[in-house]
mmCIF file of C-alpha atoms and ligand atoms in Angstrom:
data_model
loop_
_atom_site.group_PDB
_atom_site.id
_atom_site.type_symbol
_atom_site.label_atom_id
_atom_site.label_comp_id
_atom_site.label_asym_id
_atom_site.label_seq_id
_atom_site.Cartn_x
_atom_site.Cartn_y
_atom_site.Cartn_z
ATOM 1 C CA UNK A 1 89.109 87.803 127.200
ATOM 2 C CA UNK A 2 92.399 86.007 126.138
ATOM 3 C CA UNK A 3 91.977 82.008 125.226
ATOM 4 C CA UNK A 4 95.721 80.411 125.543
ATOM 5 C CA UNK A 5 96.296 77.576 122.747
ATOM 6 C CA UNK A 6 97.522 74.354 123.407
ATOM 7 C CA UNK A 7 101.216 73.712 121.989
ATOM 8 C CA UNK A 8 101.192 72.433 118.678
ATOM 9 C CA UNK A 9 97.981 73.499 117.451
ATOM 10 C CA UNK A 10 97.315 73.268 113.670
ATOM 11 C CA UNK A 11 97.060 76.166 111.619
ATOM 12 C CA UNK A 12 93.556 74.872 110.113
ATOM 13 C CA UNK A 13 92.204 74.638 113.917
ATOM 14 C CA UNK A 14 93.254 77.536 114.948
ATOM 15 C CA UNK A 15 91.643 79.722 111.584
ATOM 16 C CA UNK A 16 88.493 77.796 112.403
ATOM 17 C CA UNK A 17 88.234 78.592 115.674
ATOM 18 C CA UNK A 18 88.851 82.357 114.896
ATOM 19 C CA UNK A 19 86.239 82.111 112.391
ATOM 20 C CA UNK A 20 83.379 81.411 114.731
ATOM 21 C CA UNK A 21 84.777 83.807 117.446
ATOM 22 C CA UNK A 22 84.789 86.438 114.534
ATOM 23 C CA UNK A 23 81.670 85.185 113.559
ATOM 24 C CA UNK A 24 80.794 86.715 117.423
ATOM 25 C CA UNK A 25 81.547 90.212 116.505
ATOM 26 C CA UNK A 26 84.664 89.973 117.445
ATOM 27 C CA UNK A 27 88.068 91.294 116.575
ATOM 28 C CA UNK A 28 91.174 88.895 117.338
ATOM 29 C CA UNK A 29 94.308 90.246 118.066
ATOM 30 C CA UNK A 30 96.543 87.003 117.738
ATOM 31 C CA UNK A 31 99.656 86.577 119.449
ATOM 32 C CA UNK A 32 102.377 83.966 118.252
ATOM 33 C CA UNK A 33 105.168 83.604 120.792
ATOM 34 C CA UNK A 34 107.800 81.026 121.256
ATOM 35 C CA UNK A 35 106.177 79.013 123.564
ATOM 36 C CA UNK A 36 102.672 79.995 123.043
ATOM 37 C CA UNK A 37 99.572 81.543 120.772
ATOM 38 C CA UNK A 38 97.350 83.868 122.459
ATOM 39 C CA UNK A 39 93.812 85.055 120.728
ATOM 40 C CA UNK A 40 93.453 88.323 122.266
ATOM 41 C CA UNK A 41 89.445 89.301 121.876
ATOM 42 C CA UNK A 42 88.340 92.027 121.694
ATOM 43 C CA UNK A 43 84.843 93.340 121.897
ATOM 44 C CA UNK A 44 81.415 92.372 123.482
ATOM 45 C CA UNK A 45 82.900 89.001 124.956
ATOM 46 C CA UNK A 46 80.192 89.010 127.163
ATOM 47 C CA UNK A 47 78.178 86.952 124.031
ATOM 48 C CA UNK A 48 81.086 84.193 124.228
ATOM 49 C CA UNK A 49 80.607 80.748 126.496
ATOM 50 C CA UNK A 50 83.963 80.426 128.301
ATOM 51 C CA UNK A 51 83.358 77.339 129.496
ATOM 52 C CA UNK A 52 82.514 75.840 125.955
ATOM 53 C CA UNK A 53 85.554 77.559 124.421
ATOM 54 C CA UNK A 54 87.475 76.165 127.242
ATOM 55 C CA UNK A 55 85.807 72.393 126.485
ATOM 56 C CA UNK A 56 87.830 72.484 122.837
ATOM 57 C CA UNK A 57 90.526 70.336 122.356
ATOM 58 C CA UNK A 58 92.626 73.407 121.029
ATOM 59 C CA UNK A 59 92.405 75.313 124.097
ATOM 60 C CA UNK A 60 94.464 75.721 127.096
ATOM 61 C CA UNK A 61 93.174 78.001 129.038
ATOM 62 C CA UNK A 62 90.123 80.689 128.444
ATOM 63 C CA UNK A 63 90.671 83.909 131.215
ATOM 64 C CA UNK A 64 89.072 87.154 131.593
ATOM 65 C CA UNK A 65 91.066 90.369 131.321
ATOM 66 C CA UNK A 66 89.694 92.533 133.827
ATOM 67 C CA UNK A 67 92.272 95.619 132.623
ATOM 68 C CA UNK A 68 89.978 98.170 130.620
ATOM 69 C CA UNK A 69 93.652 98.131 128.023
ATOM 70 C CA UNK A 70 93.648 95.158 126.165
ATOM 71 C CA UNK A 71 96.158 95.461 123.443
ATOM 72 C CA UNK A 72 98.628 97.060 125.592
ATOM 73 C CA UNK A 73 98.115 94.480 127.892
ATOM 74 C CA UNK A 74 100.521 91.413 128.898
ATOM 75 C CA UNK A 75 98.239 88.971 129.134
ATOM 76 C CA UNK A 76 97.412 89.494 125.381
ATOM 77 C CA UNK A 77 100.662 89.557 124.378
ATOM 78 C CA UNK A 78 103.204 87.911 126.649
ATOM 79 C CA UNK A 79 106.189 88.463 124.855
ATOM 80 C CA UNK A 80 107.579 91.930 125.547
ATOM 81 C CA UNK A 81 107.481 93.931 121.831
ATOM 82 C CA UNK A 82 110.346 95.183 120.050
ATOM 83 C CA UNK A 83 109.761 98.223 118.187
ATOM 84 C CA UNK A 84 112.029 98.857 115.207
ATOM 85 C CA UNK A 85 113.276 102.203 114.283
ATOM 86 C CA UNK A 86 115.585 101.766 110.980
ATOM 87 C CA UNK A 87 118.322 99.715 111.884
ATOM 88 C CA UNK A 88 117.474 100.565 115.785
ATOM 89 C CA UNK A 89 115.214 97.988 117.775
ATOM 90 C CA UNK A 90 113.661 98.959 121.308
ATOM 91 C CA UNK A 91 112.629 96.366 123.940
ATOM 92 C CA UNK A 92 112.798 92.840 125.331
ATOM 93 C CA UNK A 93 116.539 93.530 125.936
ATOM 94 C CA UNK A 94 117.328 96.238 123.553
ATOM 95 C CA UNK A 95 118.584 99.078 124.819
ATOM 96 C CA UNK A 96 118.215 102.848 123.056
ATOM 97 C CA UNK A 97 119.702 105.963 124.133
ATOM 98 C CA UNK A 98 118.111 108.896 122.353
ATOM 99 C CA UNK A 99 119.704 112.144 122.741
ATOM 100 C CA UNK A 100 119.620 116.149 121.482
ATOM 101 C CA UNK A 101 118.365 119.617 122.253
ATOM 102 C CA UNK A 102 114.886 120.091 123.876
ATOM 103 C CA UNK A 103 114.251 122.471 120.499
ATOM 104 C CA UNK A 104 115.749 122.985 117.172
ATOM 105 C CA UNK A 105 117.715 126.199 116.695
ATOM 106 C CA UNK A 106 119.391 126.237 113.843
ATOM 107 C CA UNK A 107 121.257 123.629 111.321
ATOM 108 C CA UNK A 108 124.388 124.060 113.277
ATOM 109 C CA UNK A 109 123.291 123.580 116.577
ATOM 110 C CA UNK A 110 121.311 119.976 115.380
ATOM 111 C CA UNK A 111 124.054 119.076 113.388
ATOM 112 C CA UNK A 112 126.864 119.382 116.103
ATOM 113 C CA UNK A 113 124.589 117.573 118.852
ATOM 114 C CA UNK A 114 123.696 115.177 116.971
ATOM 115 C CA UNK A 115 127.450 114.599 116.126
ATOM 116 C CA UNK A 116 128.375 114.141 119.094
ATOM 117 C CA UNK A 117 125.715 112.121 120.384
ATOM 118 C CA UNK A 118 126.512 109.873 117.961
ATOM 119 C CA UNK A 119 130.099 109.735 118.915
ATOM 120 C CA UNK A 120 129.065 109.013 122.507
ATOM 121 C CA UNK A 121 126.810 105.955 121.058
ATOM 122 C CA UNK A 122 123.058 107.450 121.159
ATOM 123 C CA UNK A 123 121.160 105.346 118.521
ATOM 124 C CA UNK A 124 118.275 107.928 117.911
ATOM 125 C CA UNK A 125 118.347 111.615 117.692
ATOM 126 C CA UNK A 126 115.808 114.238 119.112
ATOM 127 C CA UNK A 127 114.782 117.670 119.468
ATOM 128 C CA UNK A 128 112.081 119.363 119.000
ATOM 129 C CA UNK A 129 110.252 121.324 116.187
ATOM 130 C CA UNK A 130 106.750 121.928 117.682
ATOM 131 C CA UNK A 131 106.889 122.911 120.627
ATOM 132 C CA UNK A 132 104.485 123.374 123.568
ATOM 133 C CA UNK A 133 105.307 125.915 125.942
ATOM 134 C CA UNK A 134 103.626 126.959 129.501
ATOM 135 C CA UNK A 135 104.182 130.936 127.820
ATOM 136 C CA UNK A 136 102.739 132.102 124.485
ATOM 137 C CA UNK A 137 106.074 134.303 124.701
ATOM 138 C CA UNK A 138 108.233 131.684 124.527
ATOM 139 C CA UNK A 139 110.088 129.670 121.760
ATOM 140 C CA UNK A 140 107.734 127.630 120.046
ATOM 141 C CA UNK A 141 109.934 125.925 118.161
ATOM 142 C CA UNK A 142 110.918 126.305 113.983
ATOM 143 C CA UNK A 143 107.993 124.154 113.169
ATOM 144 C CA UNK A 144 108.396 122.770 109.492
ATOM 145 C CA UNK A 145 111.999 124.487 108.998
ATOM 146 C CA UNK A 146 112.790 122.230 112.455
ATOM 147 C CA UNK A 147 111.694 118.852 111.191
ATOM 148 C CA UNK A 148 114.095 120.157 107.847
ATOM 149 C CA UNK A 149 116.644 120.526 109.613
ATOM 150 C CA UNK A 150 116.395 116.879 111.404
ATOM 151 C CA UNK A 151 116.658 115.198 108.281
ATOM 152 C CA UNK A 152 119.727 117.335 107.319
ATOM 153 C CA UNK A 153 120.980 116.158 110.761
ATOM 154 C CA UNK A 154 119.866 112.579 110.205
ATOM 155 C CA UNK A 155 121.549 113.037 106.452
ATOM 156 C CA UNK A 156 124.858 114.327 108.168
ATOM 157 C CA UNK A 157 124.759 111.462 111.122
ATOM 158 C CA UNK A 158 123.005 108.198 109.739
ATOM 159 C CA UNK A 159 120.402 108.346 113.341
ATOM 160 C CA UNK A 160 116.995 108.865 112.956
ATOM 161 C CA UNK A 161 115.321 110.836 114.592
ATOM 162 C CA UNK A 162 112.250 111.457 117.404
ATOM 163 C CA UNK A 163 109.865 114.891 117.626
ATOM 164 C CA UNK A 164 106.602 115.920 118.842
ATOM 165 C CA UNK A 165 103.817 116.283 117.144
ATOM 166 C CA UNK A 166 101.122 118.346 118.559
ATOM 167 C CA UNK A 167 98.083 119.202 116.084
ATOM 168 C CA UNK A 168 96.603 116.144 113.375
ATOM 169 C CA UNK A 169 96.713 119.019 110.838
ATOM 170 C CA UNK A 170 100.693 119.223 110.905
ATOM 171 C CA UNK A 171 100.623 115.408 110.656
ATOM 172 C CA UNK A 172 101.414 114.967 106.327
ATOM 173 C CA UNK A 173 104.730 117.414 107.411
ATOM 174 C CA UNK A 174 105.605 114.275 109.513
ATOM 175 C CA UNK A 175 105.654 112.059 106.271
ATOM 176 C CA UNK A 176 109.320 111.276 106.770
ATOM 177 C CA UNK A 177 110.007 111.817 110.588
ATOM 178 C CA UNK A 178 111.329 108.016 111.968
ATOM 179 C CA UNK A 179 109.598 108.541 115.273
ATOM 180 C CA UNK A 180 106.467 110.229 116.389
ATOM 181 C CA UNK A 181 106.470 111.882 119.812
ATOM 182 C CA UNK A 182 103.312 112.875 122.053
ATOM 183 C CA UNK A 183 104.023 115.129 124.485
ATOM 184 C CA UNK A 184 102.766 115.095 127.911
ATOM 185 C CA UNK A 185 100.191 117.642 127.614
ATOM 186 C CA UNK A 186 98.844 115.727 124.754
ATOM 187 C CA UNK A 187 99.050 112.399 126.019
ATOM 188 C CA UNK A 188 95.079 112.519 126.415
ATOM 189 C CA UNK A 189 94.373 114.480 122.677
ATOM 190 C CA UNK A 190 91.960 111.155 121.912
ATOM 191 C CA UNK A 191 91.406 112.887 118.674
ATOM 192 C CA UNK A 192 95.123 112.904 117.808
ATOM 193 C CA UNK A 193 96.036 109.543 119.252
ATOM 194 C CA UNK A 194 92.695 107.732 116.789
ATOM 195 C CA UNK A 195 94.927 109.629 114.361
ATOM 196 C CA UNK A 196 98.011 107.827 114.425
ATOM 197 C CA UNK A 197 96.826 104.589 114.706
ATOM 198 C CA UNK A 198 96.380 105.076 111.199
ATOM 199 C CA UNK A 199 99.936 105.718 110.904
ATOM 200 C CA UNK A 200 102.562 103.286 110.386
ATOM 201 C CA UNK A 201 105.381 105.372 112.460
ATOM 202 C CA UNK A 202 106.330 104.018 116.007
ATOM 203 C CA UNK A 203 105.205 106.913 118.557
ATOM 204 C CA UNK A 204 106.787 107.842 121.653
ATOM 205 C CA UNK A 205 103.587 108.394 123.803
ATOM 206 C CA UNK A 206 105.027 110.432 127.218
ATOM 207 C CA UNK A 207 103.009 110.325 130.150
ATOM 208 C CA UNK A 208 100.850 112.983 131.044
ATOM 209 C CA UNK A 209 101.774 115.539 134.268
ATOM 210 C CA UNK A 210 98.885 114.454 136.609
ATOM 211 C CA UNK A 211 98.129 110.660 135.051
ATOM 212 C CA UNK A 212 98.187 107.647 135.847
ATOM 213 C CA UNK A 213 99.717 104.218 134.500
ATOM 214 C CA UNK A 214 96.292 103.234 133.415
ATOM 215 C CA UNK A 215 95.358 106.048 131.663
ATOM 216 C CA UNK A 216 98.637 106.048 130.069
ATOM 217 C CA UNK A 217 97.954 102.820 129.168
ATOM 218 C CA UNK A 218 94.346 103.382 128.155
ATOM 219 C CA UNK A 219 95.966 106.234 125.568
ATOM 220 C CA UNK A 220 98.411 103.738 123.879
ATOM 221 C CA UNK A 221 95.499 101.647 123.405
ATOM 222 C CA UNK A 222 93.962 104.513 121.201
ATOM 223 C CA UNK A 223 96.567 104.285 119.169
ATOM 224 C CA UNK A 224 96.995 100.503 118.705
ATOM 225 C CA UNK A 225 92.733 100.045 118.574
ATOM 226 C CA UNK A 226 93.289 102.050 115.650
ATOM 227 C CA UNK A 227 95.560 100.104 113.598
ATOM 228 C CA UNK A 228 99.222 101.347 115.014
ATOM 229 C CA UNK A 229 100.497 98.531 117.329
ATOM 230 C CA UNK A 230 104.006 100.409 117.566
ATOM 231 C CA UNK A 231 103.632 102.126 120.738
ATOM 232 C CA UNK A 232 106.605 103.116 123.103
ATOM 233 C CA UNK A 233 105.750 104.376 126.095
ATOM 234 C CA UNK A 234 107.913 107.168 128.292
ATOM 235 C CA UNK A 235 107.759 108.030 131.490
ATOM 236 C CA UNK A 236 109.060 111.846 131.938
ATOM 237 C CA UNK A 237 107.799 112.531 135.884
ATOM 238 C CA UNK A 238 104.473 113.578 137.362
ATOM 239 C CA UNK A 239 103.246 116.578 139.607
ATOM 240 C CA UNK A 240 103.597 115.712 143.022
ATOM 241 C CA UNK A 241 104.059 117.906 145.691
ATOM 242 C CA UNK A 242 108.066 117.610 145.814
ATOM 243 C CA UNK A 243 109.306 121.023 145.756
ATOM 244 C CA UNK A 244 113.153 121.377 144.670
ATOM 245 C CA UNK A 245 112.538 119.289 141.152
ATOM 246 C CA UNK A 246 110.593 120.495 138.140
ATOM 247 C CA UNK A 247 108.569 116.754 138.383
ATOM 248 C CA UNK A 248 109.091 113.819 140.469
ATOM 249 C CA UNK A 249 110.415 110.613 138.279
ATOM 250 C CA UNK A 250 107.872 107.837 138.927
ATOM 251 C CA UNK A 251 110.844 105.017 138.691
ATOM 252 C CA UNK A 252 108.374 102.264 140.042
ATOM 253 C CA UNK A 253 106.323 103.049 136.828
ATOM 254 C CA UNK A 254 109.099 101.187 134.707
ATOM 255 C CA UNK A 255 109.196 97.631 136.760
ATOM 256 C CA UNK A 256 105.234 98.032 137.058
ATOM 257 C CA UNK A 257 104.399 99.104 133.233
ATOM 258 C CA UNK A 258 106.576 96.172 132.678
ATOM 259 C CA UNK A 259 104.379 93.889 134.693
ATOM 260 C CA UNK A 260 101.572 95.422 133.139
ATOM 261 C CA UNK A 261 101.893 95.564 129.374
ATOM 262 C CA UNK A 262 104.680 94.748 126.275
ATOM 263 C CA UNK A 263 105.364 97.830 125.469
ATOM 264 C CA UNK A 264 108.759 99.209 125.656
ATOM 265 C CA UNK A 265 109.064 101.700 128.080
ATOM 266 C CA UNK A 266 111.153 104.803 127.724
ATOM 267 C CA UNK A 267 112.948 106.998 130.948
ATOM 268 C CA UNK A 268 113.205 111.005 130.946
ATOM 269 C CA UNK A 269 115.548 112.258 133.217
ATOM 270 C CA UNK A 270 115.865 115.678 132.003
ATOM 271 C CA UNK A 271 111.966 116.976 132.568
ATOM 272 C CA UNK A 272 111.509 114.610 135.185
ATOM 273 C CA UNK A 273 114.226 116.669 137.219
ATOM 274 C CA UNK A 274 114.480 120.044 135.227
ATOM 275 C CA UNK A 275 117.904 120.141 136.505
ATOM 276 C CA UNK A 276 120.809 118.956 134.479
ATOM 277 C CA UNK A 277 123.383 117.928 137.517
ATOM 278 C CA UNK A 278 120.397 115.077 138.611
ATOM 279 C CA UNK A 279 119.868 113.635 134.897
ATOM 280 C CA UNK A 280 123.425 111.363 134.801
ATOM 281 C CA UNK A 281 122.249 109.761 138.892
ATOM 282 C CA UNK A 282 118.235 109.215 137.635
ATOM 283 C CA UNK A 283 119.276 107.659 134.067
ATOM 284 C CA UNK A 284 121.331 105.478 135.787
ATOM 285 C CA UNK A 285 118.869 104.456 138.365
ATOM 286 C CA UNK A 286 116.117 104.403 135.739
ATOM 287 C CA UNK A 287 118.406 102.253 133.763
ATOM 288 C CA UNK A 288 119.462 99.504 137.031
ATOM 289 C CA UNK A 289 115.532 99.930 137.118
ATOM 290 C CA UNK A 290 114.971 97.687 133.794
ATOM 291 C CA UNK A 291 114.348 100.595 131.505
ATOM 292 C CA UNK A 292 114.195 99.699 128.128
ATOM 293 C CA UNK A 293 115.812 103.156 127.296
ATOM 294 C CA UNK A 294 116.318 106.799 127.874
ATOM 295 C CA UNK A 295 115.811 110.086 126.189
ATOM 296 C CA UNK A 296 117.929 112.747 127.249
ATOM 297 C CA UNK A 297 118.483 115.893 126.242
ATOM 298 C CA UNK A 298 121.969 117.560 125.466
ATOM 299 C CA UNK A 299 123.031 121.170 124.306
ATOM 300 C CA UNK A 300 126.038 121.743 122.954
ATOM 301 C CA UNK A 301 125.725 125.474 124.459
ATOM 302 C CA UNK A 302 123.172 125.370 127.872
ATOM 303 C CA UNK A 303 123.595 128.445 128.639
ATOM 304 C CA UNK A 304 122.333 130.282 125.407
ATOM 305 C CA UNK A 305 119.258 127.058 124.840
ATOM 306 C CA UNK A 306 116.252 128.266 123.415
ATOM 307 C CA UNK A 307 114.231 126.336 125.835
ATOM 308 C CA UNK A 308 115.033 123.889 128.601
ATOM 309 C CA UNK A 309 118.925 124.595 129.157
ATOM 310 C CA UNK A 310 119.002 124.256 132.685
ATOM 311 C CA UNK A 311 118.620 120.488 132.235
ATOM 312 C CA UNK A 312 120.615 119.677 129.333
ATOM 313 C CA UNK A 313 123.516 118.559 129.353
ATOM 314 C CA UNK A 314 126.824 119.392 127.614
ATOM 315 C CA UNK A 315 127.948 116.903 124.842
ATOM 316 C CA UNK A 316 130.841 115.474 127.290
ATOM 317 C CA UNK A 317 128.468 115.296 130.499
ATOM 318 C CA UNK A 318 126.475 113.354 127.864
ATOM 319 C CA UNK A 319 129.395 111.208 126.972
ATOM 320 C CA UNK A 320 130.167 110.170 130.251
ATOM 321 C CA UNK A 321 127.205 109.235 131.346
ATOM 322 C CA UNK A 322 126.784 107.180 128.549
ATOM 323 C CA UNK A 323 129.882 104.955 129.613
ATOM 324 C CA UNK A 324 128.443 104.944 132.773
ATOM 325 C CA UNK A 325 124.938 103.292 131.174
ATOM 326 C CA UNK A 326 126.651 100.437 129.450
ATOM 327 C CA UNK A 327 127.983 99.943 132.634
ATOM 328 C CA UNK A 328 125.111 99.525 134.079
ATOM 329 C CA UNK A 329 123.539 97.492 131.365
ATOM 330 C CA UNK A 330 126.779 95.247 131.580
ATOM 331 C CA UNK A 331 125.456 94.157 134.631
ATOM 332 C CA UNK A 332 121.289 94.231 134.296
ATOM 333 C CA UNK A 333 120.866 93.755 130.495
HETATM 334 C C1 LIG B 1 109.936 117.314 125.244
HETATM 335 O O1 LIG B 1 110.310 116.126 125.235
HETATM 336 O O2 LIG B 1 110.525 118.205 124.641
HETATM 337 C C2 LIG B 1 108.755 117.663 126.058
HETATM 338 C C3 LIG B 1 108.133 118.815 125.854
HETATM 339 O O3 LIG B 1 108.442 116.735 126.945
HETATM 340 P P1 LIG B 1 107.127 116.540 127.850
HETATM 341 O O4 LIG B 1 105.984 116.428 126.889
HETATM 342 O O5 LIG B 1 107.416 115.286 128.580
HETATM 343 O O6 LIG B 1 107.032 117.747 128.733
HETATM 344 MN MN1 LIG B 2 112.441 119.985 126.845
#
């Protein structure tokens, strides 16, 4: 249930009136925007009397959310959030551009990506340590040695930096990582999402491969019923039965997610394609599409990647697409 206050309410009014709903059972999740406070409630609201809430001089307007999310939710917050990474803020009309290898390989591979995707104006690094892979055989990533190496990069660079975390037990290794990601095939560990809403690190929470918007909605509410209200979410493509791409990119999610909830919401091109020659046209559309960013990666050597080379890009592929983006944003930002 949200209840809408009246403009100009006091602060005295408004603490007493949170005190009896509180006194309900229930927890408030209070919303002060420019034009207008929300009291988000959240609980067993079935105990509450609309209409004599809606009878108080205080009140504008008492509605039911329907939505099984409620913190992720619009209605009970309708500002869109910003979500700041160091220096770097993400949403309500900031722009990020995150960029770097699918996987850590060594210090000189991170460090030389991340130059240059600095140079061609990405604001946040990635690349991942822990990695999940389809094959046991495959590269699994340098695990704690990876997330060394990022802060070396990040030392060398000035950008923080973005990378999945896949088991709670790794989580104290993630201490002093700038931005928590949740991969796809972890977008529904409950377990590990409870986890970091006891965390005060933003998290990149990817959609899952067969899920929908409300149960990617329904996960970032794990994390922000649990105390972490820093929640971007991604959309990276979903299984569908399109054959010549590794996923198909759900575009309509980002207008619609928009519609539906605060939350910033992030576009992969590069695993929603697999292929690196449709990543520069799908950023761009994903970015005319009123995405609040994009995470792409970029290999300074493709050919030789340890994982996902086919659709990374090379540094200056990266480069020029980026002009192309501010472009873009020139004209929908
Ligand atoms: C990744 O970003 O490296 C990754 C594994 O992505 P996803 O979880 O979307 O497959
Ligand atoms: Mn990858």
């Amino acid at each position: 249930m949200i209840v809408v206050l009246k403009h100009g309410v006091s602060e005295e009014k408004m603490a007493q009136l949170i005190a009896w709903l509180k006194a309900l059972g229930l927890r408030i999740h209070i919303s002060n925007g420019e034009f207008q406070t929300v009291l988000g409630l959240v609980g067993d609201t079935s105990t509450v009397d609309m209409d004599l809430v809606e009878s108080l001089d205080i009140v504008e307007s008492v509605k039911r959310v329907t939505e099984p999310f409620k913190m992720s939710s619009r209605k009970f917050h309708p500002e869109s959030s910003v979500i700041s990474v160091g220096d770097v803020r993400i949403g309500a009309g900031n722009f990020v551009m995150i960029a770097g290898p699918c996987s850590v390989e060594s210090e000189e591979q991170i460090v030389t990506v991340a130059k240059a995707v600095k140079a061609a104006g990405a604001t946040l690094l990635r690349g991942g340590a822990f990695k999940p892979r389809t094959s046991p055989y495959d590269f699994p990533g340098l695990k704690a040695q990876g997330l060394e190496l990022l802060k070396v990069a990040r030392q060398e660079t000035g950008l923080p930096f973005v990378t999945e975390l896949m088991n709670i037990n790794d989580l104290p290794l993630f201490e002093d990582v700038d931005v928590i990601q949740i991969g796809a095939r972890n977008m529904q560990n409950f377990d590990l999402l409870r986890e970091l809403g006891h965390t005060d690190k933003p998290i990149l929470l990817k959609r899952g491969l067969a899920n929908t918007l409300k149960e990617l909605l329904m996960s970032a509410e794990y994390i922000m019923a649990s105390g972490n209200e820093q929640v971007m979410l991604c959309e990276r493509g979903i299984r569908t039965f399109s054959d010549y791409t590794r996923n198909t990119l759900d575009l309509s999610a980002v207008p619609m997610l928009h519609e539906l909830s605060h939350l910033p919401v992030i576009v992969d091109p590069s695993h929603a394609t697999g292929i690196a020659r449709l990543v520069p046209p799908m950023a761009l559309a994903a970015t005319a599409g009123g995405a609040d960013g994009l995470i792409i990666e970029v290999h300074n050597d493709p050919i030789h990647a340890l994982c996902d080379g086919a659709q990374s890009l090379r540094p200056e592929e990266f480069s020029d697409l980026a002009d192309k983006v501010r472009a873009i944003r020139g004209v929908v930002g």
